[in-house]
Coordinates of C-alpha atoms in Angstrom, one line a residue:
M1 CA -55.8 -70.7 -23.6
N2 CA -57.2 -71.4 -27.3
H3 CA -54.8 -72.9 -29.8
T4 CA -55.1 -73.4 -33.5
R5 CA -53.9 -76.8 -34.4
I6 CA -51.1 -77.1 -37.3
P7 CA -51.3 -80.4 -39.2
R8 CA -49.2 -83.2 -37.5
R9 CA -46.5 -85.0 -39.5
A10 CA -45.2 -88.2 -38.3
A11 CA -42.1 -88.3 -40.2
R12 CA -38.7 -87.9 -38.2
L13 CA -35.6 -86.2 -39.1
L14 CA -32.7 -88.6 -38.8
P15 CA -34.3 -92.1 -39.4
P16 CA -35.3 -91.1 -42.9
V17 CA -31.9 -89.9 -43.7
L18 CA -30.0 -93.0 -42.5
G19 CA -32.6 -95.4 -44.0
L20 CA -32.4 -93.9 -47.4
L21 CA -28.6 -93.4 -47.4
A22 CA -28.3 -97.1 -46.4
A23 CA -30.8 -98.2 -49.3
N24 CA -28.6 -96.0 -51.6
L25 CA -25.5 -97.7 -50.6
L26 CA -26.9 -101.2 -50.9
A27 CA -28.3 -100.6 -54.1
V28 CA -24.9 -99.5 -55.4
A29 CA -23.0 -102.4 -53.8
A30 CA -25.6 -105.1 -55.0
A31 CA -25.2 -103.8 -58.7
V32 CA -21.5 -103.8 -58.5
S33 CA -21.4 -107.3 -56.9
L34 CA -23.6 -108.5 -59.6
L35 CA -21.6 -107.0 -62.4
A36 CA -18.3 -108.5 -61.1
F37 CA -19.8 -111.8 -60.9
W38 CA -21.3 -112.0 -64.3
H39 CA -18.2 -110.6 -65.7
S40 CA -16.1 -113.4 -64.1
R41 CA -18.6 -115.9 -65.5
Q42 CA -18.5 -114.5 -69.0
Q43 CA -14.8 -114.6 -68.9
L44 CA -14.7 -118.1 -67.9
A45 CA -17.2 -118.9 -70.4
L46 CA -15.1 -117.5 -73.2
L47 CA -11.8 -119.0 -72.1
D48 CA -13.7 -122.5 -71.7
G49 CA -15.2 -122.1 -75.2
F50 CA -11.9 -121.2 -76.6
C51 CA -10.0 -124.2 -75.1
T52 CA -12.9 -126.5 -76.1
A53 CA -12.8 -125.4 -79.8
L54 CA -8.9 -125.7 -79.7
V55 CA -9.0 -129.4 -78.4
A56 CA -11.7 -130.1 -81.1
R57 CA -9.7 -128.6 -83.9
A58 CA -6.3 -130.0 -82.7
P59 CA -6.7 -133.1 -80.5
Q60 CA -2.9 -133.4 -80.3
S61 CA -3.0 -130.1 -78.1
A62 CA -5.3 -131.5 -75.5
D63 CA -2.6 -132.6 -73.1
A64 CA -0.9 -129.2 -73.4
V65 CA -4.1 -127.2 -72.7
Y66 CA -4.9 -129.5 -69.7
A67 CA -1.5 -129.2 -68.3
L68 CA -1.5 -125.4 -68.8
A69 CA -5.0 -125.1 -67.1
K70 CA -3.9 -127.1 -64.2
E71 CA -0.5 -125.3 -63.6
G72 CA -2.3 -121.9 -64.1
N73 CA 0.9 -120.4 -65.8
F74 CA -0.7 -117.8 -67.8
A75 CA 0.8 -114.9 -69.5
A76 CA 1.0 -111.8 -67.2
P77 CA -1.9 -109.3 -67.7
G78 CA -1.0 -106.5 -70.2
T79 CA 1.4 -108.8 -72.2
P80 CA 0.7 -109.0 -76.1
G81 CA -0.4 -112.4 -76.9
V82 CA -1.9 -114.4 -79.6
L83 CA -5.2 -112.8 -79.7
S84 CA -3.7 -109.3 -79.6
A85 CA -1.7 -110.2 -82.3
L86 CA -4.7 -111.3 -84.5
G87 CA -6.5 -107.9 -83.7
Y88 CA -8.8 -108.9 -81.1
R89 CA -9.8 -106.1 -78.5
P90 CA -11.6 -106.3 -75.0
G91 CA -14.7 -105.2 -76.4
D92 CA -15.1 -108.3 -78.9
F93 CA -15.5 -110.5 -75.6
A94 CA -18.2 -108.2 -74.1
D95 CA -21.2 -109.8 -75.5
G96 CA -23.9 -110.1 -72.7
T97 CA -22.2 -107.8 -70.4
G98 CA -24.2 -104.5 -71.6
A99 CA -27.1 -105.7 -69.7
L100 CA -25.1 -106.0 -66.4
Y101 CA -23.7 -102.3 -66.9
A102 CA -27.2 -101.2 -67.4
A103 CA -28.4 -102.9 -64.3
A104 CA -25.6 -101.4 -62.5
A105 CA -26.3 -97.8 -63.8
A106 CA -30.0 -98.5 -62.8
G107 CA -29.0 -99.4 -59.4
F108 CA -27.0 -96.3 -59.0
G109 CA -29.6 -94.2 -60.2
V110 CA -32.2 -95.7 -57.9
G111 CA -30.1 -95.1 -55.0
A112 CA -29.2 -91.5 -56.0
A113 CA -32.9 -90.9 -56.2
L114 CA -33.5 -92.3 -53.0
F115 CA -30.6 -90.1 -51.5
A116 CA -32.1 -87.1 -53.1
A117 CA -35.6 -88.0 -51.7
A118 CA -34.1 -88.1 -48.2
L119 CA -32.4 -84.9 -48.6
L120 CA -35.8 -83.3 -49.8
A121 CA -37.5 -84.9 -47.0
V122 CA -35.1 -83.6 -44.5
H123 CA -35.3 -79.9 -46.0
R124 CA -39.1 -80.0 -45.9
R125 CA -39.3 -81.0 -42.5
A126 CA -36.8 -78.4 -41.2
D127 CA -38.7 -75.8 -43.4
R128 CA -41.9 -76.9 -41.9
Q129 CA -40.6 -76.6 -38.3
R130 CA -39.1 -73.2 -39.3
R131 CA -42.4 -72.0 -40.4
Q132 CA -44.2 -73.3 -37.4
L133 CA -41.9 -71.5 -34.9
I134 CA -42.3 -68.4 -36.9
A135 CA -46.1 -68.7 -36.7
L136 CA -45.7 -69.3 -33.0
L137 CA -43.7 -66.2 -32.5
D138 CA -45.8 -64.1 -34.8
A139 CA -49.2 -65.2 -32.9
A140 CA -47.4 -64.3 -29.5
R141 CA -46.5 -60.9 -30.8
S142 CA -49.8 -60.1 -32.2
G143 CA -51.8 -61.5 -29.4
R144 CA -53.6 -64.3 -31.6
P145 CA -54.1 -67.9 -30.2
L146 CA -50.9 -69.8 -30.0
P147 CA -50.6 -72.6 -32.7
L148 CA -49.6 -76.1 -31.6
L149 CA -46.3 -77.3 -32.8
D150 CA -46.0 -80.8 -34.4
R151 CA -45.2 -83.4 -31.6
P152 CA -42.7 -86.0 -32.6
D153 CA -43.2 -89.8 -31.7
A154 CA -39.7 -90.1 -30.5
P155 CA -38.6 -88.1 -27.5
S156 CA -35.0 -87.8 -28.8
E157 CA -36.3 -86.3 -32.0
G158 CA -33.7 -83.6 -32.5
S159 CA -32.6 -80.1 -31.5
A160 CA -35.3 -78.5 -33.6
A161 CA -38.2 -80.0 -31.8
Q162 CA -36.7 -79.4 -28.5
L163 CA -36.2 -75.9 -29.3
G164 CA -39.7 -75.6 -30.4
D165 CA -40.9 -77.0 -27.2
E166 CA -38.9 -74.5 -25.2
I167 CA -40.2 -71.7 -27.3
E168 CA -43.6 -72.7 -26.8
K169 CA -43.1 -72.8 -23.2
T170 CA -41.5 -69.6 -23.0
V171 CA -44.1 -67.8 -25.3
T172 CA -46.9 -69.4 -23.3
Q173 CA -45.5 -68.1 -20.1
L174 CA -45.0 -64.7 -21.5
T175 CA -48.4 -64.4 -22.8
L176 CA -49.9 -65.4 -19.5
T177 CA -47.8 -62.8 -18.0
R178 CA -49.0 -60.2 -20.6
E179 CA -52.4 -61.0 -20.2
A180 CA -52.0 -60.5 -16.3
A181 CA -50.2 -57.3 -17.0
V182 CA -53.0 -55.9 -19.2
K183 CA -55.6 -56.9 -16.7
A184 CA -53.7 -55.0 -14.0
R185 CA -53.0 -51.9 -16.2
D186 CA -56.9 -52.0 -17.0
R187 CA -57.8 -52.3 -13.3
F188 CA -55.3 -49.4 -12.5
A189 CA -56.9 -47.3 -15.3
Q190 CA -60.3 -47.8 -14.0
N191 CA -59.2 -46.9 -10.4
L192 CA -57.8 -43.7 -11.6
A193 CA -60.8 -42.8 -13.5
D194 CA -63.1 -43.8 -10.4
I195 CA -61.0 -41.5 -8.3
A196 CA -60.9 -38.6 -10.7
H197 CA -64.6 -38.8 -11.0
Q198 CA -65.0 -39.0 -7.2
L199 CA -62.9 -35.8 -6.9
K200 CA -65.0 -34.0 -9.5
T201 CA -68.2 -33.6 -7.2
P202 CA -66.4 -32.2 -4.1
L203 CA -64.3 -29.9 -6.0
T204 CA -67.4 -28.6 -7.6
A205 CA -69.1 -28.2 -4.2
L206 CA -65.9 -26.6 -2.8
G207 CA -65.8 -24.0 -5.5
L208 CA -69.4 -23.0 -5.0
A209 CA -68.9 -22.8 -1.3
A210 CA -65.8 -20.5 -1.7
Q211 CA -67.8 -18.3 -3.9
Q212 CA -70.6 -18.1 -1.4
A213 CA -68.1 -17.5 1.5
G214 CA -67.0 -14.1 0.0
P215 CA -64.1 -12.9 -2.1
T216 CA -61.5 -13.2 0.4
V217 CA -62.3 -16.8 1.1
H218 CA -62.5 -17.5 -2.6
R219 CA -59.0 -15.9 -3.3
A220 CA -57.4 -18.0 -0.5
M221 CA -58.9 -21.2 -1.7
A222 CA -58.5 -20.6 -5.5
P223 CA -54.9 -21.8 -5.7
Q224 CA -55.7 -25.2 -3.8
L225 CA -58.9 -25.6 -6.0
D226 CA -57.0 -24.9 -9.2
R227 CA -54.4 -27.6 -8.2
L228 CA -57.0 -30.3 -7.3
T229 CA -58.7 -29.6 -10.6
R230 CA -55.5 -30.0 -12.5
L231 CA -54.8 -33.2 -10.5
E232 CA -58.2 -34.5 -11.5
E233 CA -57.9 -33.7 -15.2
S234 CA -54.4 -35.4 -15.1
L235 CA -55.7 -38.6 -13.4
L236 CA -58.5 -38.8 -16.1
L237 CA -55.9 -38.4 -18.8
L238 CA -53.9 -41.0 -17.5
A239 CA -56.8 -43.4 -17.3
R240 CA -57.6 -42.7 -20.9
L241 CA -54.0 -43.4 -22.0
D242 CA -53.8 -46.6 -19.9
A243 CA -57.2 -48.0 -21.2
G244 CA -56.3 -47.0 -24.8
T245 CA -59.2 -44.8 -25.3
L246 CA -57.4 -41.6 -26.2
P247 CA -57.7 -41.0 -29.9
L248 CA -54.4 -39.6 -31.2
R249 CA -54.8 -38.5 -34.8
A250 CA -51.6 -38.4 -37.0
E251 CA -51.8 -35.3 -39.2
P252 CA -49.1 -32.7 -40.4
A253 CA -48.2 -30.2 -37.9
D254 CA -45.9 -27.2 -37.8
L255 CA -43.5 -27.3 -34.9
F256 CA -43.2 -23.6 -34.6
T257 CA -46.8 -23.3 -34.3
L258 CA -47.3 -25.9 -31.6
L259 CA -44.6 -24.4 -29.5
T260 CA -46.0 -20.9 -29.8
L261 CA -49.4 -22.1 -28.8
A262 CA -47.9 -23.8 -25.8
A263 CA -45.9 -20.8 -24.9
D264 CA -49.0 -18.6 -25.2
N265 CA -51.1 -20.9 -23.0
L266 CA -48.2 -20.8 -20.3
Q267 CA -47.7 -16.9 -20.5
P268 CA -49.5 -15.9 -17.3
L269 CA -47.5 -18.5 -15.3
A270 CA -44.2 -17.3 -17.0
D271 CA -45.3 -13.6 -16.3
R272 CA -45.9 -14.4 -12.4
A273 CA -42.5 -16.2 -12.2
G274 CA -40.7 -13.4 -14.1
V275 CA -39.5 -15.8 -16.8
T276 CA -39.4 -15.2 -20.6
L277 CA -40.6 -17.8 -22.9
A278 CA -38.4 -17.6 -26.2
V279 CA -39.5 -19.5 -29.2
A280 CA -37.0 -19.2 -32.0
E281 CA -38.6 -19.4 -35.4
Q282 CA -36.3 -21.5 -37.6
G283 CA -38.3 -22.2 -40.7
A284 CA -41.0 -24.6 -41.5
V285 CA -40.6 -28.1 -40.0
T286 CA -43.6 -30.5 -40.2
V287 CA -44.1 -33.7 -38.2
R288 CA -46.9 -36.1 -38.3
A289 CA -48.7 -35.9 -34.8
D290 CA -51.9 -35.0 -33.1
P291 CA -51.7 -31.2 -33.0
D292 CA -53.7 -30.8 -29.8
W293 CA -52.1 -33.7 -27.5
T294 CA -48.6 -32.7 -28.9
M295 CA -49.1 -29.1 -27.9
E296 CA -50.1 -30.4 -24.5
A297 CA -47.0 -32.5 -24.2
L298 CA -44.8 -29.7 -25.1
L299 CA -46.5 -27.2 -22.5
N300 CA -45.9 -29.8 -19.7
L301 CA -42.2 -29.7 -20.8
M302 CA -42.3 -25.9 -20.9
K303 CA -44.0 -25.8 -17.5
N304 CA -41.4 -27.6 -15.8
C305 CA -38.7 -25.4 -17.2
V306 CA -40.7 -22.3 -16.2
E307 CA -41.2 -23.6 -12.7
H308 CA -37.3 -24.2 -12.1
A309 CA -35.9 -21.2 -14.0
P310 CA -34.8 -18.2 -11.9
A311 CA -36.6 -14.9 -12.0
G312 CA -35.3 -12.7 -14.9
S313 CA -33.9 -15.7 -16.9
T314 CA -35.2 -17.0 -20.3
V315 CA -36.5 -20.6 -21.3
H316 CA -35.4 -21.1 -24.9
C317 CA -37.4 -23.2 -27.2
T318 CA -35.6 -24.3 -30.5
Y319 CA -36.2 -26.7 -33.2
R320 CA -34.8 -28.0 -36.4
Q321 CA -34.8 -31.0 -38.9
N322 CA -32.3 -33.5 -40.2
P323 CA -32.6 -36.4 -42.5
L324 CA -33.6 -38.9 -39.6
Y325 CA -36.0 -36.9 -37.3
A326 CA -37.3 -33.5 -36.3
Q327 CA -35.8 -32.2 -32.9
V328 CA -37.2 -30.0 -30.4
V329 CA -35.1 -28.7 -27.5
I330 CA -36.7 -27.0 -24.3
Q331 CA -33.9 -25.5 -22.0
D332 CA -34.0 -23.4 -18.8
R333 CA -31.3 -21.7 -16.9
G334 CA -32.1 -23.2 -13.4
A335 CA -30.0 -25.4 -11.2
G336 CA -30.8 -28.5 -13.5
F337 CA -31.9 -32.0 -12.4
A338 CA -30.3 -33.9 -9.5
P339 CA -28.3 -36.9 -10.8
A340 CA -30.2 -39.3 -8.4
D341 CA -33.4 -37.8 -10.1
L342 CA -32.6 -38.4 -13.9
P343 CA -33.4 -42.2 -13.9
H344 CA -37.0 -41.5 -12.4
L345 CA -38.1 -38.2 -14.0
F346 CA -40.7 -39.7 -16.1
E347 CA -42.2 -42.1 -13.5
R348 CA -45.8 -41.4 -12.3
F349 CA -45.9 -39.3 -9.1
Y350 CA -42.4 -39.0 -8.9
R351 CA -41.2 -35.6 -7.0
G352 CA -37.6 -34.8 -7.5
Q353 CA -35.2 -33.1 -4.9
N354 CA -36.0 -29.7 -6.4
A355 CA -39.9 -30.1 -7.1
R356 CA -42.3 -27.4 -6.1
P357 CA -44.3 -28.0 -3.1
D358 CA -47.5 -28.0 -5.3
S359 CA -46.1 -30.5 -7.9
T360 CA -48.0 -33.6 -8.4
G361 CA -45.3 -35.4 -10.4
I362 CA -47.6 -36.3 -13.2
G363 CA -46.8 -33.8 -15.8
L364 CA -43.5 -35.3 -17.2
A365 CA -45.0 -38.8 -17.1
I366 CA -48.1 -37.5 -19.3
A367 CA -45.7 -35.8 -21.8
K368 CA -43.6 -38.9 -22.2
E369 CA -46.9 -41.1 -22.8
L370 CA -48.3 -38.6 -25.3
L371 CA -45.1 -38.4 -27.5
E372 CA -44.0 -41.9 -27.4
R373 CA -47.4 -43.1 -28.6
Q374 CA -46.8 -41.0 -31.6
K375 CA -43.3 -42.5 -32.4
A376 CA -41.4 -39.7 -30.7
L377 CA -38.6 -40.0 -28.4
L378 CA -38.3 -37.8 -25.1
T379 CA -35.0 -37.7 -23.0
A380 CA -34.0 -35.2 -20.3
G381 CA -30.7 -34.1 -19.0
N382 CA -28.7 -31.2 -17.7
A383 CA -27.3 -28.7 -20.3
P384 CA -23.4 -28.2 -20.5
E385 CA -23.9 -24.7 -19.7
G386 CA -26.4 -25.4 -16.8
G387 CA -30.1 -25.9 -16.3
G388 CA -32.5 -28.6 -17.4
R389 CA -32.8 -29.7 -21.0
F390 CA -35.5 -31.7 -22.7
E391 CA -35.1 -33.1 -26.2
V392 CA -37.8 -34.5 -28.3
R393 CA -37.3 -36.3 -31.6
F394 CA -40.1 -36.9 -33.9
Y395 CA -39.4 -40.0 -36.3
G396 CA -42.8 -40.3 -37.8

């Protein structure tokens, strides 16, 4: 599998945070310790200078000064003394300490800057990892080559890196599974197309042989030939849907017109079954869809209702619009769907309990594929008053 490399960054998540935080604390502690040391020396120098000057001025006070210094019996802190009485303030003895305060402030500033840098590095790394995960998921969703995530040096890098590894493994496995499923679908579509093309030649030969055998033989074989022809056309349509080669053009289409055209095409079948097709006109409701293939899907739904409606009954086709979607409801008055059949109605080649002998089980599957590829939702169920009921919601 091809990969597009994302530039690798060797920085880790936890060590930068701890390292820069430690640097911040050390810088602050060193600044405070330096300030306390120099401040004590400044106090000692001031007191020593004062005592020296006092002894020089008054030699008779030397013994008292020495005795006081030796005993350490100084006045309690905060007690008014001689210097306070003479008007001195603490700031008068702060000469030389300004540089210490500046150094402490600088140390704290450097520590704060380092801590901010650590937070920024952590944020950038987390943001980079988040963007890498988003790129990985987006590439997986769109089918592009998967990008490579940053591989940390340490195995215990953190939960983000571990999550990225697990996501990459899961996405890679899903991508492989998706590629295998696409290949299997393409093979199935090709097989369907081959089968349909192989049917065309013998069907044509059978039709010509039936005509040459005379009117009686031709009339007897016509229903089976028609059934095989419809099967061949359905297989070709399924193959084109699976291969993605069926063009569906989205353009404004009127629902009443689509339902009327579908009913007109089914009128011969309805006449033979003794069933009335009623399309109630309820104003102009426009949807964006392919008119031809949407009409084909609605025709298949109507056909199912006609085939299960009792003679003399009516298949009702209604439509309406609300702020969220346009809705089409097609409903018959037959026995309805067996509960066991409801989960499987739109599966290919599924034939329910009440299926007709000539049913191929493809019509509803085709209708669902055609509608869902045009942002429409098809559901089936039983009406409260009895009978099968199909509902189509157009969101586009």
